[in-house]
Short mmCIF file of C-alpha atoms in Angstrom, two decimals:
data_model
loop_
_atom_site.label_atom_id
_atom_site.label_comp_id
_atom_site.label_asym_id
_atom_site.label_seq_id
_atom_site.Cartn_x
_atom_site.Cartn_y
_atom_site.Cartn_z
CA MET F 1 0.03 0.04 0.13
CA ILE F 2 1.38 3.50 -1.01
CA SER F 3 0.72 4.84 2.56
CA ASP F 4 2.64 2.10 4.28
CA SER F 5 6.10 3.11 5.12
CA SER F 6 6.99 -0.02 7.39
CA HIS F 7 9.09 -1.12 4.53
CA ARG F 8 11.62 1.43 5.56
CA GLU F 9 12.43 -0.06 9.14
CA PRO F 10 13.11 -3.55 8.84
CA VAL F 11 11.80 -5.70 11.81
CA VAL F 12 13.92 -8.67 12.49
CA SER F 13 11.78 -11.45 13.76
CA ALA F 14 12.43 -15.09 13.86
CA PRO F 15 12.49 -16.93 10.49
CA VAL F 16 9.24 -18.22 9.58
CA ARG F 17 9.32 -21.93 8.76
CA SER F 18 8.22 -21.82 5.31
CA ALA F 19 4.98 -23.50 4.02
CA ARG F 20 6.25 -24.35 0.58
CA SER F 21 3.04 -24.58 -0.85
CA LEU F 22 2.21 -21.06 0.06
CA THR F 23 5.70 -19.96 -1.33
CA ALA F 24 4.89 -21.43 -4.46
CA ALA F 25 1.49 -20.00 -4.71
CA ALA F 26 3.05 -16.80 -4.00
CA ALA F 27 5.75 -17.52 -6.74
CA VAL F 28 2.85 -18.39 -9.38
CA ALA F 29 0.99 -15.14 -8.48
CA ALA F 30 4.00 -12.89 -8.97
CA MET F 31 4.92 -14.86 -12.41
CA PHE F 32 1.68 -14.17 -13.44
CA VAL F 33 2.18 -10.43 -13.34
CA VAL F 34 5.61 -10.03 -14.10
CA VAL F 35 5.92 -12.50 -17.15
CA PRO F 36 3.57 -10.90 -19.32
CA LEU F 37 5.14 -7.43 -18.47
CA ALA F 38 8.61 -8.85 -19.20
CA SER F 39 7.47 -10.14 -22.39
CA VAL F 40 6.53 -7.12 -23.71
CA VAL F 41 10.02 -5.74 -23.04
CA TRP F 42 11.51 -9.11 -24.53
CA ARG F 43 9.34 -8.72 -27.88
CA ALA F 44 9.00 -4.81 -28.22
CA PRO F 45 11.22 -4.03 -31.22
CA LEU F 46 13.61 -1.57 -29.65
CA GLY F 47 15.82 -1.00 -32.28
CA ASP F 48 12.89 0.65 -34.29
CA ALA F 49 11.43 2.24 -31.18
CA TRP F 50 12.43 5.77 -32.09
CA SER F 51 10.91 5.19 -35.73
CA ILE F 52 7.77 3.54 -34.57
CA LEU F 53 7.14 6.46 -31.65
CA SER F 54 7.87 9.28 -34.53
CA GLY F 55 5.12 7.75 -36.94
CA SER F 56 2.09 9.96 -37.31
CA ALA F 57 -0.42 7.72 -35.42
CA SER F 58 1.90 7.35 -32.41
CA ARG F 59 3.20 11.02 -32.29
CA ASP F 60 -0.58 12.44 -32.59
CA ALA F 61 -1.55 10.27 -29.87
CA LEU F 62 1.41 11.05 -27.64
CA VAL F 63 0.18 14.79 -28.18
CA VAL F 64 -3.49 14.04 -27.57
CA SER F 65 -2.51 11.79 -24.49
CA ALA F 66 -0.04 14.16 -22.99
CA GLN F 67 -2.14 17.15 -23.30
CA THR F 68 -5.37 15.63 -22.12
CA SER F 69 -4.06 13.61 -19.05
CA VAL F 70 -2.12 16.53 -17.81
CA ILE F 71 -5.42 18.74 -18.05
CA ALA F 72 -7.55 15.76 -16.41
CA ALA F 73 -5.07 15.63 -13.55
CA ILE F 74 -5.25 19.39 -12.84
CA LEU F 75 -8.97 19.28 -13.13
CA SER F 76 -9.24 16.45 -10.93
CA CYS F 77 -7.33 18.37 -8.17
CA VAL F 78 -9.36 21.46 -8.83
CA LEU F 79 -12.78 19.78 -8.30
CA GLY F 80 -11.58 16.71 -6.30
CA VAL F 81 -9.77 18.52 -3.41
CA PRO F 82 -12.93 20.43 -2.25
CA LEU F 83 -14.94 17.36 -2.55
CA ALA F 84 -12.38 15.45 -0.53
CA TRP F 85 -12.41 18.08 2.16
CA TRP F 86 -16.04 18.22 2.46
CA LEU F 87 -16.28 14.53 2.81
CA ALA F 88 -13.43 14.49 5.53
CA ARG F 89 -15.10 17.15 7.50
CA THR F 90 -18.73 17.02 7.11
CA THR F 91 -21.26 15.78 9.64
CA ALA F 92 -24.27 15.71 7.09
CA ARG F 93 -26.35 13.08 6.70
CA GLY F 94 -26.01 11.30 3.46
CA ALA F 95 -22.24 12.07 3.19
CA SER F 96 -21.52 8.22 3.08
CA VAL F 97 -24.02 7.93 0.06
CA VAL F 98 -22.27 10.79 -1.97
CA ARG F 99 -18.76 9.22 -1.23
CA THR F 100 -19.86 5.87 -2.86
CA LEU F 101 -21.68 7.53 -5.60
CA CYS F 102 -18.38 9.84 -6.21
CA ILE F 103 -15.85 6.73 -5.99
CA ALA F 104 -18.31 4.28 -7.95
CA PRO F 105 -16.10 4.81 -11.24
CA MET F 106 -13.23 3.15 -9.41
CA VAL F 107 -15.19 -0.22 -9.70
CA LEU F 108 -17.59 0.57 -12.44
CA PRO F 109 -16.47 -0.82 -16.04
CA PRO F 110 -15.26 2.33 -17.85
CA VAL F 111 -17.38 1.78 -20.75
CA VAL F 112 -20.54 2.31 -18.56
CA GLY F 113 -18.61 5.51 -17.64
CA GLY F 114 -18.74 6.59 -21.48
CA ILE F 115 -22.31 5.52 -21.64
CA ALA F 116 -23.26 7.52 -18.65
CA LEU F 117 -21.16 10.66 -20.06
CA LEU F 118 -23.11 10.17 -23.23
CA ALA F 119 -26.43 10.09 -21.60
CA ALA F 120 -25.78 13.28 -19.61
CA PHE F 121 -23.73 15.21 -22.12
CA GLY F 122 -24.54 13.41 -25.45
CA ARG F 123 -26.30 15.55 -28.20
CA ARG F 124 -29.63 14.06 -27.11
CA GLY F 125 -28.29 14.02 -23.44
CA VAL F 126 -29.98 15.29 -20.25
CA LEU F 127 -27.54 18.27 -20.24
CA GLY F 128 -26.31 17.94 -23.72
CA ALA F 129 -29.48 18.54 -25.58
CA PRO F 130 -29.89 22.00 -23.89
CA LEU F 131 -26.25 22.83 -24.25
CA GLU F 132 -26.35 22.61 -28.11
CA GLU F 133 -29.85 24.13 -28.42
CA TRP F 134 -29.00 27.20 -26.39
CA PHE F 135 -25.16 27.53 -26.76
CA GLY F 136 -24.47 25.63 -29.86
CA VAL F 137 -21.94 23.62 -27.77
CA THR F 138 -21.44 19.89 -28.81
CA ILE F 139 -19.14 18.05 -26.45
CA PRO F 140 -18.83 14.34 -27.60
CA PHE F 141 -16.26 13.21 -29.86
CA THR F 142 -14.18 16.32 -29.16
CA ARG F 143 -10.80 16.76 -27.19
CA ALA F 144 -12.71 18.27 -24.09
CA ALA F 145 -14.81 15.07 -24.02
CA VAL F 146 -11.55 13.12 -23.76
CA VAL F 147 -10.73 15.26 -20.67
CA MET F 148 -14.14 14.55 -19.32
CA ALA F 149 -14.06 10.73 -19.62
CA GLN F 150 -10.72 10.83 -17.89
CA VAL F 151 -11.87 12.93 -15.23
CA PHE F 152 -14.80 11.06 -14.48
CA VAL F 153 -12.55 8.00 -14.43
CA ALA F 154 -9.54 9.22 -12.41
CA MET F 155 -10.76 11.77 -10.03
CA PRO F 156 -12.25 9.05 -7.66
CA PHE F 157 -8.56 7.93 -6.93
CA LEU F 158 -7.73 11.47 -6.03
CA VAL F 159 -10.81 11.94 -3.87
CA LEU F 160 -9.85 8.93 -1.78
CA SER F 161 -6.36 9.64 -1.40
CA VAL F 162 -7.09 13.34 -0.40
CA GLU F 163 -9.82 12.49 1.70
CA ALA F 164 -7.47 10.00 4.01
CA ALA F 165 -4.61 12.76 3.81
CA PHE F 166 -7.26 15.48 5.28
CA ARG F 167 -8.66 12.91 7.91
CA GLN F 168 -4.97 12.00 9.07
CA ALA F 169 -4.24 15.88 9.51
CA GLY F 170 -7.06 16.14 11.47
CA SER F 171 -8.95 19.32 12.30
CA ASP F 172 -6.79 20.80 15.05
CA LEU F 173 -4.86 23.32 12.79
CA GLU F 174 -8.11 24.53 10.95
CA GLU F 175 -9.59 25.07 14.56
CA ALA F 176 -6.37 27.08 15.58
CA ALA F 177 -6.78 29.32 12.24
CA ARG F 178 -10.48 29.80 12.84
CA THR F 179 -9.34 31.47 16.24
CA LEU F 180 -6.96 33.54 14.86
CA GLY F 181 -9.86 34.81 12.36
CA ALA F 182 -9.50 32.54 9.29
CA GLY F 183 -12.73 32.32 7.17
CA PRO F 184 -13.61 29.02 5.90
CA VAL F 185 -12.03 29.72 2.62
CA ARG F 186 -8.64 30.98 4.03
CA VAL F 187 -8.61 27.81 6.19
CA PHE F 188 -9.08 25.61 3.31
CA TRP F 189 -6.68 27.14 1.27
CA GLN F 190 -3.69 28.25 3.74
CA VAL F 191 -4.21 25.52 6.31
CA ALA F 192 -5.95 22.48 5.08
CA VAL F 193 -4.50 22.18 1.59
CA PRO F 194 -0.68 22.54 3.01
CA SER F 195 -1.44 20.07 5.91
CA ALA F 196 -2.57 17.26 3.10
CA GLY F 197 0.20 18.24 0.58
CA ALA F 198 1.85 14.77 0.31
CA GLY F 199 -1.75 13.23 -0.09
CA ILE F 200 -2.87 15.95 -2.76
CA ALA F 201 0.55 15.27 -4.81
CA ALA F 202 -0.03 11.51 -4.64
CA GLY F 203 -3.67 11.74 -5.67
CA ALA F 204 -2.85 14.16 -8.51
CA VAL F 205 -0.04 11.54 -9.84
CA LEU F 206 -2.35 8.72 -9.23
CA ALA F 207 -5.22 10.58 -11.19
CA TRP F 208 -2.61 11.39 -14.01
CA ALA F 209 -1.71 7.86 -14.46
CA ARG F 210 -5.03 6.75 -14.70
CA SER F 211 -6.02 9.12 -17.06
CA LEU F 212 -2.93 8.38 -19.08
CA GLY F 213 -4.30 4.88 -19.24
CA GLU F 214 -8.07 5.55 -19.61
CA PHE F 215 -9.78 3.74 -22.54
CA GLY F 216 -13.10 2.52 -22.25
CA ALA F 217 -14.83 5.55 -21.34
CA THR F 218 -12.72 7.64 -23.62
CA ILE F 219 -13.70 5.49 -26.78
CA THR F 220 -17.24 5.41 -26.04
CA PHE F 221 -17.73 9.23 -25.15
CA ALA F 222 -14.92 10.91 -27.34
CA GLY F 223 -14.27 8.07 -30.14
CA SER F 224 -10.99 7.54 -31.78
CA LEU F 225 -10.43 10.20 -34.34
CA GLN F 226 -6.31 10.31 -35.01
CA GLY F 227 -4.84 13.79 -34.02
CA ARG F 228 -8.14 14.68 -32.21
CA THR F 229 -9.39 12.20 -29.70
CA GLN F 230 -7.09 9.21 -30.23
CA THR F 231 -5.13 8.51 -27.13
CA LEU F 232 -1.98 6.12 -26.70
CA PRO F 233 -4.16 3.54 -25.53
CA MET F 234 -6.56 3.53 -28.25
CA VAL F 235 -3.49 3.30 -30.62
CA VAL F 236 -2.25 0.23 -28.89
CA TYR F 237 -5.88 -1.39 -28.99
CA GLU F 238 -6.28 -0.69 -32.86
CA SER F 239 -2.42 -1.45 -33.90
CA ALA F 240 -2.79 -4.55 -32.06
CA ALA F 241 -4.12 -6.63 -35.13
CA LEU F 242 -2.60 -4.26 -37.84
CA ASP F 243 0.74 -3.50 -36.40
CA TYR F 244 1.53 -5.61 -33.58
CA ARG F 245 5.04 -4.11 -33.35
CA GLN F 246 3.73 -0.66 -32.84
CA SER F 247 1.67 -1.78 -30.22
CA LEU F 248 4.33 -3.49 -28.36
CA VAL F 249 6.55 -0.15 -28.36
CA LEU F 250 3.68 1.84 -27.06
CA SER F 251 2.74 -0.57 -24.51
CA LEU F 252 6.25 -0.40 -23.13
CA LEU F 253 6.31 3.22 -22.98
CA LEU F 254 2.86 3.02 -20.95
CA ILE F 255 4.42 0.27 -18.98
CA VAL F 256 7.56 2.35 -18.13
CA VAL F 257 5.50 5.34 -17.18
CA SER F 258 3.22 3.51 -14.91
CA VAL F 259 5.84 1.47 -12.89
CA THR F 260 8.02 4.91 -12.69
CA VAL F 261 4.81 6.51 -11.27
CA LEU F 262 4.55 3.54 -8.50
CA ALA F 263 8.13 3.85 -7.61
CA LEU F 264 8.01 7.60 -7.34
CA LEU F 265 4.92 7.54 -4.99
CA ARG F 266 6.58 4.86 -2.83
CA ASP F 267 9.80 5.95 -2.12
CA ARG F 268 9.90 9.48 -2.97
CA TRP F 269 6.84 11.44 -2.18
CA ILE F 270 5.15 9.47 0.58
CA GLY F 271 8.39 9.10 2.26
CA GLY F 272 9.88 12.58 1.63
CA PHE F 273 6.42 14.40 2.66
CA SER F 274 5.75 12.67 5.93
CA ARG F 275 6.24 14.42 9.09
CA MET P 1 -16.75 45.02 30.53
CA SER P 2 -16.45 41.52 30.94
CA LEU P 3 -16.84 37.92 29.94
CA VAL P 4 -19.67 35.92 31.27
CA VAL P 5 -20.23 32.15 30.87
CA ASP P 6 -23.53 31.06 32.06
CA GLY P 7 -24.98 27.85 30.30
CA VAL P 8 -24.37 24.27 29.81
CA VAL P 9 -21.22 23.20 28.01
CA ALA P 10 -21.40 19.91 26.19
CA ARG P 11 -19.22 17.68 23.97
CA GLY P 12 -20.27 14.07 22.91
CA ALA P 13 -22.23 12.43 25.86
CA PHE P 14 -20.61 14.95 28.29
CA SER P 15 -22.44 18.20 29.39
CA ARG P 16 -22.33 20.40 32.93
CA VAL P 17 -23.12 23.67 33.91
CA VAL P 18 -20.85 26.39 34.22
CA SER P 19 -21.08 29.92 35.68
CA ILE P 20 -18.11 32.04 35.33
CA SER P 21 -17.53 35.94 35.09
CA ILE P 22 -14.14 37.21 34.11
CA GLU P 23 -12.86 40.60 34.42
CA PRO P 24 -10.29 42.38 32.32
CA GLY P 25 -6.81 41.98 33.59
CA ARG P 26 -7.55 39.53 36.27
CA PRO P 27 -7.12 36.00 34.98
CA VAL P 28 -9.34 33.46 36.09
CA GLY P 29 -7.67 29.92 36.70
CA LEU P 30 -9.79 26.96 35.60
CA VAL P 31 -9.13 23.85 37.90
CA GLY P 32 -10.43 20.50 38.33
CA PRO P 33 -9.93 16.85 37.40
CA ASN P 34 -9.80 15.51 33.81
CA GLY P 35 -13.15 15.23 32.53
CA SER P 36 -14.44 17.89 34.34
CA GLY P 37 -15.02 20.03 31.51
CA LYS P 38 -12.16 22.74 31.61
CA SER P 39 -11.51 22.14 27.96
CA THR P 40 -14.93 21.99 26.96
CA THR P 41 -15.46 25.16 28.71
CA LEU P 42 -12.54 26.67 26.63
CA ARG P 43 -14.06 25.44 23.42
CA ALA P 44 -17.09 26.98 24.18
CA ILE P 45 -15.78 30.43 24.98
CA ALA P 46 -13.55 30.12 21.47
CA GLY P 47 -16.77 29.42 19.33
CA LEU P 48 -15.59 25.98 18.43
CA ASP P 49 -18.46 24.34 20.18
CA ARG P 50 -21.65 25.68 20.89
CA LEU P 51 -23.42 25.88 24.41
CA ALA P 52 -26.26 23.21 24.84
CA SER P 53 -28.20 26.08 26.53
CA GLY P 54 -27.74 29.36 28.34
CA THR P 55 -25.20 32.42 27.14
CA ILE P 56 -21.90 33.50 26.80
CA SER P 57 -21.65 37.59 26.63
CA LEU P 58 -18.80 39.85 26.17
CA ASP P 59 -19.13 43.48 26.95
CA GLY P 60 -23.01 43.01 27.19
CA SER P 61 -23.14 41.62 23.53
CA VAL P 62 -24.16 37.66 23.02
CA LEU P 63 -21.48 35.56 21.61
CA ASP P 64 -23.53 32.42 21.88
CA GLY P 65 -27.17 32.20 23.08
CA ALA P 66 -30.44 30.92 21.95
CA ASP P 67 -30.94 33.08 18.86
CA ALA P 68 -27.28 34.41 18.28
CA PHE P 69 -23.91 32.62 17.48
CA VAL P 70 -20.56 34.46 16.78
CA PRO P 71 -18.27 31.94 14.94
CA ALA P 72 -14.82 31.49 16.29
CA GLU P 73 -13.16 33.42 13.50
CA LEU P 74 -15.30 36.51 14.35
CA ARG P 75 -15.13 36.43 17.96
CA GLY P 76 -11.66 37.75 18.93
CA VAL P 77 -10.90 35.16 21.17
CA GLY P 78 -7.24 33.98 21.07
CA VAL P 79 -6.27 30.54 22.02
CA VAL P 80 -2.89 28.90 23.44
CA PHE P 81 -3.69 25.20 22.62
CA GLN P 82 -2.42 22.37 24.91
CA THR P 83 -0.41 21.18 21.85
CA MET P 84 0.03 24.45 20.56
CA ARG P 85 -0.99 23.61 17.04
CA LEU P 86 1.39 25.54 15.10
CA PHE P 87 1.12 25.55 11.42
CA PRO P 88 3.90 23.25 10.59
CA HIS P 89 4.46 24.45 6.91
CA LEU P 90 4.83 28.25 8.20
CA THR P 91 7.74 29.75 9.74
CA ALA P 92 7.76 31.12 13.25
CA LEU P 93 7.03 34.46 12.10
CA ASP P 94 4.43 33.47 9.58
CA ASN P 95 2.54 31.44 12.19
CA VAL P 96 2.32 35.02 14.16
CA ALA P 97 1.62 37.07 10.95
CA PHE P 98 -1.13 34.75 10.09
CA GLY P 99 -4.00 36.36 12.13
CA LEU P 100 -2.81 39.83 11.13
CA ARG P 101 -3.04 38.56 7.72
CA CYS P 102 -6.44 37.45 8.37
CA ALA P 103 -7.56 41.14 9.60
CA GLY P 104 -6.26 42.54 6.48
CA ALA P 105 -2.90 43.71 7.34
CA SER P 106 -0.16 43.31 4.12
CA ARG P 107 2.10 40.91 4.10
CA HIS P 108 5.12 43.26 4.86
CA ASP P 109 3.01 45.21 7.62
CA ALA P 110 2.01 41.58 9.25
CA ARG P 111 5.57 40.42 9.20
CA GLY P 112 7.03 43.49 10.78
CA GLN P 113 4.47 43.46 13.39
CA ALA P 114 4.90 39.67 14.05
CA ARG P 115 8.82 40.18 14.43
CA ARG P 116 7.96 43.07 16.93
CA LEU P 117 5.77 40.42 18.78
CA LEU P 118 8.29 37.62 18.64
CA THR P 119 10.73 39.97 20.30
CA SER P 120 8.35 40.80 22.95
CA VAL P 121 8.03 37.21 24.06
CA GLY P 122 11.81 36.71 23.74
CA ALA P 123 11.53 34.48 20.44
CA ASP P 124 12.89 36.81 17.79
CA HIS P 125 15.83 34.50 17.15
CA VAL P 126 13.66 31.61 15.77
CA ALA P 127 11.58 33.75 13.32
CA ASP P 128 12.65 32.03 10.48
CA ARG P 129 12.32 28.47 11.80
CA ARG P 130 9.74 26.06 11.14
CA PRO P 131 7.67 24.80 14.30
CA ALA P 132 9.37 21.02 14.14
CA THR P 133 12.62 22.72 14.74
CA LEU P 134 11.52 24.38 18.09
CA SER P 135 11.98 23.50 21.73
CA GLY P 136 8.93 23.35 23.91
CA GLY P 137 9.70 26.75 25.29
CA GLU P 138 10.36 28.54 21.97
CA ALA P 139 7.22 26.94 20.53
CA GLN P 140 5.41 28.18 23.56
CA ARG P 141 6.57 31.70 23.14
CA VAL P 142 5.76 31.51 19.41
CA ALA P 143 2.10 30.17 20.32
CA LEU P 144 1.84 33.03 22.80
CA ALA P 145 2.56 35.64 20.37
CA ARG P 146 0.39 34.09 17.33
CA ALA P 147 -2.66 34.22 20.06
CA LEU P 148 -1.77 37.78 20.98
CA ALA P 149 -1.17 39.07 17.35
CA PRO P 150 -4.72 39.89 16.51
CA SER P 151 -5.31 42.01 19.61
CA PRO P 152 -7.67 39.47 21.02
CA ARG P 153 -10.25 40.81 23.55
CA VAL P 154 -10.16 37.20 25.29
CA LEU P 155 -7.09 34.93 25.56
CA LEU P 156 -7.50 31.31 26.45
CA LEU P 157 -4.75 29.25 27.59
CA ASP P 158 -5.11 25.47 27.83
CA GLU P 159 -2.33 24.00 30.11
CA PRO P 160 -0.08 26.50 28.70
CA PHE P 161 3.03 25.24 30.02
CA ALA P 162 2.55 21.22 29.69
CA SER P 163 5.45 20.98 27.13
CA VAL P 164 7.92 23.12 28.87
CA ASP P 165 10.35 21.99 30.84
CA ALA P 166 10.37 22.89 34.68
CA ASP P 167 13.31 25.27 34.36
CA SER P 168 11.69 27.57 31.54
CA ARG P 169 8.38 27.61 33.44
CA PRO P 170 8.86 30.61 35.94
CA ALA P 171 10.34 33.11 32.97
CA LEU P 172 7.35 32.21 31.12
CA ARG P 173 5.07 32.70 33.56
CA ALA P 174 6.42 36.13 34.28
CA LEU P 175 6.19 36.91 30.47
CA LEU P 176 2.47 35.80 30.50
CA ARG P 177 1.75 37.55 33.71
CA SER P 178 3.50 40.92 32.21
CA LEU P 179 1.25 40.55 29.12
CA VAL P 180 -2.10 39.91 30.67
CA VAL P 181 -2.41 40.99 34.09
CA GLY P 182 -3.50 44.54 34.38
CA SER P 183 -4.27 44.77 30.40
CA GLY P 184 -7.50 44.91 28.93
CA ILE P 185 -7.71 41.15 28.11
CA CYS P 186 -9.94 38.76 29.75
CA SER P 187 -7.93 35.59 30.25
CA VAL P 188 -8.91 32.10 31.41
CA ILE P 189 -5.86 29.71 32.06
CA VAL P 190 -6.56 25.94 32.49
CA SER P 191 -3.66 24.19 34.37
CA HIS P 192 -2.76 21.21 36.59
CA ASP P 193 -0.12 22.98 38.00
CA ARG P 194 -0.80 24.73 41.04
CA ALA P 195 2.07 27.13 40.56
CA ASP P 196 0.56 28.43 37.24
CA ILE P 197 -2.43 29.05 38.87
CA SER P 198 -1.19 30.81 41.97
CA ASP P 199 0.93 32.74 40.22
CA LEU P 200 -0.91 33.91 37.38
CA THR P 201 -4.67 34.19 38.47
CA ASP P 202 -6.56 36.26 41.02
CA VAL P 203 -9.55 34.10 40.74
CA VAL P 204 -9.95 30.36 40.82
CA VAL P 205 -13.03 28.44 39.80
CA ASP P 206 -12.93 24.79 40.54
CA LEU P 207 -15.03 22.83 38.37
CA GLY P 208 -14.37 19.73 40.30
CA SER P 209 -16.21 21.10 43.59
CA ALA P 210 -19.29 21.90 41.89
CA GLY P 211 -19.85 19.29 39.26
#
């Protein structure tokens, strides 16, 4: 778990007499995950990686993915941090219902998220129809739709991580700030947010990584138009049958990014920020 | 011109009747065993909790009553918390400047005044340090300066010297006495330390006796 820092302080305990069947099961589980990842590294045509990455589909998707995932991570913070604070501090009835609904996208099939976004913001959608009628704004199958799909799927990761950080920080400092004359907005920005800084940073990185990998909701709500809405995972999927080598190289890129993010969260940010 | 608490303080399942009157410049000591409602009373005066019933008034205006409640940020009640609660991400100077900024002072003015306050409590040498690097006595001085910075009408001190070593206490008591006694501030001090109470307060209210 990312919040667990116990790996920093090795505890010497009596050697457990190994149950060999358990060790074997653990080995099988680890191999089940590691072997496919390693196979991508093994099979990827590293010599041609550069020419593949600079091909037009890859290059366009890299730009779209880089841009949309960063914007989605920022939007997730802007919207998700206040939600996390409210969830951490409220005593309102029904808060747990709100929490459950808001983090549902974590367990929902992403394609269902895409359908939900279409139902709300599609051209015939609950909000989409009036948007188009009154303002001439159409959202589906645009770059904005890519970002919305990513925020829908990624923000819950940030909300959970940041809510935990607010809870851990407690409300003592916020109370102290209030006795010094700080209103709710100042308390939030100048006391609550800084005291949950590590959790917010971790949540933002998680949300970014999840946005970068988003596929199901995005392809349903935004389609896969090269140079407009086609992201890296879509190119990986579509080239799996047409150009397997390209698929492998882009997959390797996404694996490297994901593993790097996990390593950073574990070793640097969580450990480095903890007080 | 006084702070009057006359009502029922409550927190969770706990509640009790409290009746105190505090005059400016004449600190009141609040004593009693654990669980007798000392901290709960301070929280009610600070506006962090509401009274279950009754009123708190300052100079005749109601802070907490049946149909009035002034929230903590508008009360002008300074608090030195038992665990200090200094903001860990700010320097000692910016901790003290915080309340001045809330009152609308510019960053420059707030820091200037905060530095003078730190000097007056003998902690100007730690101005640029973070709370985590301060000793108990230094943190205590910073917390006191921070609470006094916005010129509160009421100052509440909850076990103010609990994290200060015994050698530093007399100097801090003298400092506090010089700042509070004879000033226009209504102050309440909660302490287990009889020396704090006898040194600093003229009036003692024992919550253990009338529970």
